[in-house]
């Protein structure tokens, strides 16, 4: 594609300027997912992960992605002394920053968080909202993350595995408690999976003020872990399984349900040739009518016309017959849901029940 630019003066600058403008407007995620269009050329900036082994070209392209880490990255043009401990790049584009702390020097996770809040200027290009997916504060025992740096208003969430059902991380006999971050989460396929199926920039308009609010979602460890665990089990064992997910209050249940719903729609069998489920039905409580869940699912949808709402068994049946992929229903009694599935015995459905008490 770059051959189309070679007869232009300063074509490299043109690409960089368009890239910068697009990232400022839509964020790094849009660039990685959709590429960059310049006139009649299209530049792919991240090759997608293959669903199966059938096309060697797709595998070859994915393996051509360049994943790299830079240490002590000097990020400021005005104060060239300033640096961040580490930055992770994909194909030269910064994706995540890290502040690393070592208790041997008398510092821990809280010093890393404080550094992001007090010493990292959110107007610097590297730290501007949407330019990186996530900022990690890390020490040998714990990991915290933030998707938006906002000075002292920066909001950090734990990115820990949990230790015996409580906070923190379990003992690791062969390394740091936080080794899962680089050994598991930031591994090439895992990171690409997060970009393609978890990370999401949602733009919402406040109906009262008319102002636009942008929120960048990055999965917490437990959310990613539970979704991947279910997907792997379904891929191996097929349909007909039952799962119980226990979520504590404030741990992002709506996001977990949303990520699971969308990824079940796209889940392929082990051969990677057929979708396992025709549709996914999410059952939510009529008494609560979880607005957050409905809004979440709607805002996460990149493809219009795949989400539907069904308030009775006939609407459910119609939505399924019309091929809707994700259906939210408030029907409480399971027999009525089964009524809606009446003549559709040749199809396969996943049913996610919110608050299954």
Coordinates of C-alpha atoms in Angstrom, one line a residue:
X1 CA 0.0 0.0 0.0
X2 CA 2.9 2.4 0.8
X3 CA 3.9 2.2 -2.9
X4 CA 1.0 4.5 -3.7
X5 CA 2.7 7.3 -1.7
X6 CA 6.3 7.0 -2.9
X7 CA 5.9 9.5 -5.7
X8 CA 4.7 12.1 -3.2
X9 CA 7.2 14.4 -1.3
X10 CA 7.3 13.8 2.4
X11 CA 5.0 10.8 2.2
X12 CA 6.2 9.5 5.6
X13 CA 5.2 12.7 7.2
X14 CA 1.8 12.5 5.6
X15 CA 1.2 9.0 7.1
X16 CA 2.4 10.2 10.5
X17 CA 0.2 13.3 10.5
X18 CA -2.9 11.3 9.4
X19 CA -2.1 8.6 12.0
X20 CA -1.8 11.3 14.8
X21 CA -5.0 13.0 13.8
X22 CA -6.9 9.7 13.7
X23 CA -5.6 8.6 17.1
X24 CA -6.5 12.0 18.6
X25 CA -10.0 11.7 17.3
X26 CA -10.8 8.0 17.8
X27 CA -8.1 6.6 20.0
X28 CA -5.4 3.9 19.4
X29 CA -8.0 1.1 19.5
X30 CA -9.7 2.2 16.4
X31 CA -6.4 2.4 14.5
X32 CA -5.4 -1.1 15.6
X33 CA -8.9 -2.6 14.7
X34 CA -9.7 -0.8 11.5
X35 CA -6.4 0.4 10.2
X36 CA -5.7 3.8 8.6
X37 CA -7.3 5.1 5.3
X38 CA -5.4 7.7 3.4
X39 CA -7.0 8.6 0.1
X40 CA -7.3 5.3 -1.9
X41 CA -4.8 3.4 0.3
X42 CA -5.5 1.4 3.4
X43 CA -2.8 0.7 5.9
X44 CA -3.2 -2.3 8.3
X45 CA -1.6 -1.6 11.6
X46 CA -2.4 -4.9 13.4
X47 CA -2.9 -8.3 11.7
X48 CA -5.7 -10.1 13.4
X49 CA -5.3 -13.4 15.2
X50 CA -6.3 -16.4 13.1
X51 CA -9.5 -18.4 14.0
X52 CA -8.0 -21.6 12.7
X53 CA -5.0 -23.2 10.9
X54 CA -6.7 -23.3 7.5
X55 CA -5.0 -20.2 5.9
X56 CA -1.2 -20.1 6.3
X57 CA -1.2 -16.5 5.0
X58 CA -3.3 -15.3 7.9
X59 CA -0.9 -17.1 10.4
X60 CA 2.1 -15.6 8.6
X61 CA 0.6 -12.1 8.8
X62 CA -0.2 -12.4 12.5
X63 CA 3.4 -13.6 13.2
X64 CA 4.7 -10.6 11.3
X65 CA 3.2 -8.3 14.0
X66 CA 6.0 -6.7 16.0
X67 CA 5.5 -6.8 19.8
X68 CA 8.2 -4.8 21.6
X69 CA 9.1 -3.4 25.0
X70 CA 11.0 -0.2 25.6
X71 CA 12.7 0.7 29.0
X72 CA 13.0 4.2 30.4
X73 CA 11.0 5.9 27.6
X74 CA 11.6 9.6 27.6
X75 CA 8.2 11.0 26.7
X76 CA 8.4 14.8 27.0
X77 CA 9.6 17.2 24.4
X78 CA 9.9 20.0 26.9
X79 CA 11.5 18.2 29.8
X80 CA 13.7 15.6 28.2
X81 CA 14.8 14.2 31.6
X82 CA 11.4 12.7 32.3
X83 CA 10.9 9.0 31.6
X84 CA 8.4 6.2 32.3
X85 CA 9.8 2.9 33.4
X86 CA 8.4 0.8 30.5
X87 CA 6.2 1.1 27.4
X88 CA 4.8 -1.8 25.4
X89 CA 4.4 -1.3 21.7
X90 CA 2.6 -3.1 18.9
X91 CA 4.0 -2.4 15.4
X92 CA 5.6 0.8 16.9
X93 CA 2.4 2.1 18.4
X94 CA 2.5 2.5 22.2
X95 CA -0.2 0.4 23.9
X96 CA 0.5 0.3 27.6
X97 CA 2.8 2.1 30.1
X98 CA 4.3 0.7 33.3
X99 CA 5.7 2.2 36.5
X100 CA 7.6 -0.6 38.3
X101 CA 8.5 -0.5 42.0
X102 CA 10.8 -2.6 44.1
X103 CA 10.4 -3.1 47.9
X104 CA 14.3 -3.4 48.1
X105 CA 14.4 0.4 47.4
X106 CA 11.6 1.0 49.9
X107 CA 8.9 1.5 47.3
X108 CA 5.7 -0.4 46.4
X109 CA 2.5 -0.3 44.3
X110 CA 1.3 2.8 46.0
X111 CA 4.4 4.8 45.0
X112 CA 3.8 3.7 41.4
X113 CA 0.2 4.9 41.6
X114 CA 1.2 8.2 43.2
X115 CA 3.8 8.7 40.4
X116 CA 1.1 8.4 37.7
X117 CA -1.2 10.8 39.7
X118 CA 1.3 13.4 40.7
X119 CA 4.3 13.2 38.3
X120 CA 2.8 12.2 34.9
X121 CA 1.3 15.1 33.0
X122 CA -1.9 13.8 31.3
X123 CA -1.5 16.4 28.5
X124 CA 1.8 14.8 27.3
X125 CA 1.0 12.9 24.1
X126 CA 1.9 9.4 25.6
X127 CA -0.5 10.0 28.5
X128 CA -3.3 11.6 26.6
X129 CA -6.6 9.7 27.0
X130 CA -7.1 7.1 24.3
X131 CA -3.5 7.1 23.1
X132 CA -2.6 4.1 25.3
X133 CA -5.1 1.4 26.3
X134 CA -3.9 1.0 29.9
X135 CA -1.4 2.3 32.5
X136 CA -0.1 -0.4 34.9
X137 CA 1.3 0.2 38.4
X138 CA 3.3 -2.9 39.3
X139 CA 5.4 -4.3 42.2
X140 CA 6.4 -7.9 42.9
X141 CA 3.2 -8.5 44.8
X142 CA 0.4 -6.5 43.1
X143 CA -0.8 -4.9 39.9
X144 CA -3.2 -1.9 39.5
X145 CA -4.4 -0.4 36.3
X146 CA -5.9 2.9 35.0
X147 CA -7.3 3.6 31.5
X148 CA -7.3 7.4 32.0
X149 CA -4.7 9.5 33.6
X150 CA -6.3 12.6 35.3
X151 CA -3.8 13.9 37.8
X152 CA -5.1 13.3 41.4
X153 CA -8.4 12.2 40.0
X154 CA -6.9 9.1 38.3
X155 CA -8.9 6.1 39.1
X156 CA -7.0 2.8 39.6
X157 CA -8.5 -0.6 39.7
X158 CA -6.8 -3.8 41.0
X159 CA -5.6 -6.2 38.3
X160 CA -4.9 -9.1 40.7
X161 CA -5.7 -12.8 40.6
X162 CA -7.0 -12.9 44.2
X163 CA -5.4 -14.7 47.1
X164 CA -7.6 -17.4 48.6
X165 CA -10.7 -15.5 47.7
X166 CA -9.3 -12.2 49.1
X167 CA -7.3 -9.3 47.7
X168 CA -3.8 -9.6 46.2
X169 CA -2.1 -12.5 44.5
X170 CA -1.2 -16.1 45.5
X171 CA 2.3 -17.1 46.4
X172 CA 4.4 -18.0 43.3
X173 CA 7.1 -20.5 44.2
X174 CA 9.2 -19.9 41.1
X175 CA 9.0 -16.1 40.8
X176 CA 7.2 -12.9 41.6
X177 CA 3.5 -13.0 42.6
X178 CA 2.8 -10.7 39.6
X179 CA 4.6 -12.8 37.0
X180 CA 1.2 -13.6 35.4
X181 CA 1.1 -10.1 34.0
X182 CA 4.0 -10.6 31.6
X183 CA 3.9 -14.4 31.3
X184 CA 0.1 -14.7 30.7
X185 CA -1.7 -11.4 30.1
X186 CA 0.9 -9.6 27.9
X187 CA 1.7 -12.7 25.8
X188 CA 1.2 -12.0 22.1
X189 CA -2.0 -14.0 21.5
X190 CA -3.5 -12.8 24.8
X191 CA -2.8 -9.2 24.2
X192 CA -4.2 -9.4 20.6
X193 CA -7.3 -11.1 22.1
X194 CA -7.7 -8.2 24.5
X195 CA -7.5 -5.7 21.7
X196 CA -9.9 -7.6 19.5
X197 CA -12.5 -8.8 22.0
X198 CA -12.2 -6.9 25.3
X199 CA -10.8 -3.4 25.1
X200 CA -13.5 -0.9 24.0
X201 CA -13.8 2.9 23.7
X202 CA -17.4 3.9 24.4
X203 CA -18.7 7.3 23.5
X204 CA -21.9 8.4 25.3
X205 CA -23.9 11.6 25.2
X206 CA -25.2 12.9 28.5
X207 CA -28.9 13.6 27.8
X208 CA -29.1 16.4 30.4
X209 CA -25.9 18.4 29.6
X210 CA -25.5 17.3 26.0
X211 CA -21.8 16.7 26.6
X212 CA -20.0 13.8 25.2
X213 CA -18.3 11.4 27.6
X214 CA -15.6 8.9 26.5
X215 CA -14.9 5.8 28.5
X216 CA -12.1 3.3 27.8
X217 CA -12.7 -0.2 29.0
X218 CA -9.9 -2.7 29.7
X219 CA -10.8 -6.0 31.4
X220 CA -9.7 -6.6 35.0
X221 CA -7.9 -9.9 35.5
X222 CA -10.9 -11.8 37.0
X223 CA -13.2 -10.6 34.2
X224 CA -10.8 -11.8 31.5
X225 CA -10.1 -15.0 33.3
X226 CA -13.8 -16.0 33.7
X227 CA -14.7 -15.2 30.1
X228 CA -11.7 -17.1 28.7
X229 CA -12.3 -20.0 31.1
X230 CA -15.9 -20.5 29.9
X231 CA -15.0 -20.0 26.2
X232 CA -12.2 -22.6 26.4
X233 CA -14.5 -25.1 28.2
X234 CA -17.3 -24.6 25.6
X235 CA -14.9 -24.9 22.7
X236 CA -13.6 -28.2 24.1
X237 CA -16.9 -29.7 25.4
X238 CA -19.5 -28.1 23.1
X239 CA -23.0 -27.1 24.0
X240 CA -25.1 -28.4 26.9
X241 CA -22.8 -27.3 29.7
X242 CA -23.8 -25.4 32.8
X243 CA -21.7 -22.8 34.6
X244 CA -22.1 -20.7 37.8
X245 CA -20.2 -17.5 38.1
X246 CA -20.0 -15.8 41.4
X247 CA -19.3 -12.0 41.3
X248 CA -18.8 -9.8 44.3
X249 CA -20.5 -6.3 44.4
X250 CA -18.7 -3.7 42.4
X251 CA -16.5 -6.1 40.5
X252 CA -17.9 -5.3 37.0
X253 CA -20.5 -7.9 36.5
X254 CA -22.3 -6.1 33.7
X255 CA -19.0 -5.8 31.7
X256 CA -18.3 -9.5 32.3
X257 CA -21.7 -10.5 31.0
X258 CA -21.4 -8.2 28.0
X259 CA -17.9 -9.5 27.1
X260 CA -19.1 -13.1 27.5
X261 CA -22.2 -12.6 25.4
X262 CA -20.4 -11.0 22.5
X263 CA -17.6 -13.6 22.5
X264 CA -20.0 -16.5 22.7
X265 CA -21.6 -15.2 19.5
X266 CA -18.2 -15.3 17.8
X267 CA -17.0 -18.6 19.3
X268 CA -15.9 -21.2 16.7
X269 CA -15.6 -24.9 17.2
X270 CA -12.2 -26.6 17.5
X271 CA -11.8 -26.8 13.8
X272 CA -12.4 -23.1 13.6
X273 CA -15.0 -23.4 10.8
X274 CA -18.5 -23.2 12.5
X275 CA -20.0 -21.0 15.1
X276 CA -20.9 -23.0 18.2
X277 CA -24.0 -20.9 19.0
X278 CA -26.6 -19.4 16.7
X279 CA -27.8 -16.8 19.3
X280 CA -27.0 -15.8 22.9
X281 CA -30.0 -15.0 25.2
X282 CA -29.3 -12.8 28.3
X283 CA -32.0 -13.0 30.9
X284 CA -32.1 -10.0 33.3
X285 CA -34.4 -9.3 36.3
X286 CA -37.6 -7.4 35.4
X287 CA -37.8 -6.0 38.9
X288 CA -34.5 -4.3 38.5
X289 CA -34.5 -4.2 34.7
X290 CA -30.8 -3.7 34.7
X291 CA -30.4 -0.5 32.7
X292 CA -26.6 -0.6 33.1
X293 CA -26.5 -4.0 31.5
X294 CA -28.8 -3.0 28.6
X295 CA -26.8 0.2 28.0
X296 CA -23.5 -1.7 28.2
X297 CA -24.6 -4.3 25.6
X298 CA -25.9 -1.5 23.3
X299 CA -22.7 0.6 23.6
X300 CA -20.4 -2.4 23.1
X301 CA -22.0 -3.3 19.8
X302 CA -19.9 -2.5 16.8
X303 CA -22.4 -4.2 14.4
X304 CA -25.8 -2.6 14.3
X305 CA -28.9 -4.8 14.1
X306 CA -27.5 -7.8 16.0
X307 CA -29.0 -6.9 19.4
X308 CA -32.7 -7.2 20.3
X309 CA -34.9 -6.9 23.3
X310 CA -37.7 -9.4 24.0
X311 CA -40.4 -8.8 26.7
X312 CA -42.4 -12.0 26.0
X313 CA -42.0 -15.4 24.4
X314 CA -43.4 -14.3 21.1
X315 CA -40.9 -11.4 20.8
X316 CA -38.1 -13.8 21.8
X317 CA -39.2 -16.3 19.1
X318 CA -39.4 -13.5 16.5
X319 CA -35.9 -12.2 17.4
X320 CA -34.5 -15.7 17.1
X321 CA -36.2 -16.4 13.8
X322 CA -34.9 -13.1 12.4
X323 CA -31.4 -14.2 13.3
X324 CA -30.6 -11.7 16.0
X325 CA -27.4 -12.7 17.6
X326 CA -27.7 -11.2 21.1
X327 CA -31.2 -11.0 22.7
X328 CA -31.8 -9.4 26.1
X329 CA -35.0 -10.6 27.7
X330 CA -36.8 -9.8 31.0
X331 CA -38.8 -13.1 31.0
X332 CA -38.4 -14.5 34.5
X333 CA -39.9 -17.9 34.2
X334 CA -37.7 -20.3 32.2
X335 CA -40.7 -22.3 30.8
X336 CA -41.8 -19.2 29.0
X337 CA -38.3 -18.8 27.5
X338 CA -38.6 -22.4 26.3
X339 CA -41.9 -21.5 24.7
X340 CA -40.0 -19.0 22.6
X341 CA -37.6 -21.6 21.4
X342 CA -40.5 -23.9 20.3
X343 CA -39.8 -24.8 16.7
X344 CA -36.1 -24.0 16.7
X345 CA -34.7 -27.3 17.8
X346 CA -32.2 -27.3 15.0
X347 CA -30.4 -24.2 16.5
X348 CA -28.1 -23.9 19.4
X349 CA -28.4 -21.1 22.1
X350 CA -26.3 -19.9 25.0
X351 CA -28.4 -18.6 27.9
X352 CA -26.8 -16.2 30.4
X353 CA -29.0 -15.6 33.5
X354 CA -28.1 -12.5 35.5
X355 CA -28.7 -12.9 39.2
X356 CA -29.5 -16.6 39.0
X357 CA -31.2 -17.0 42.3

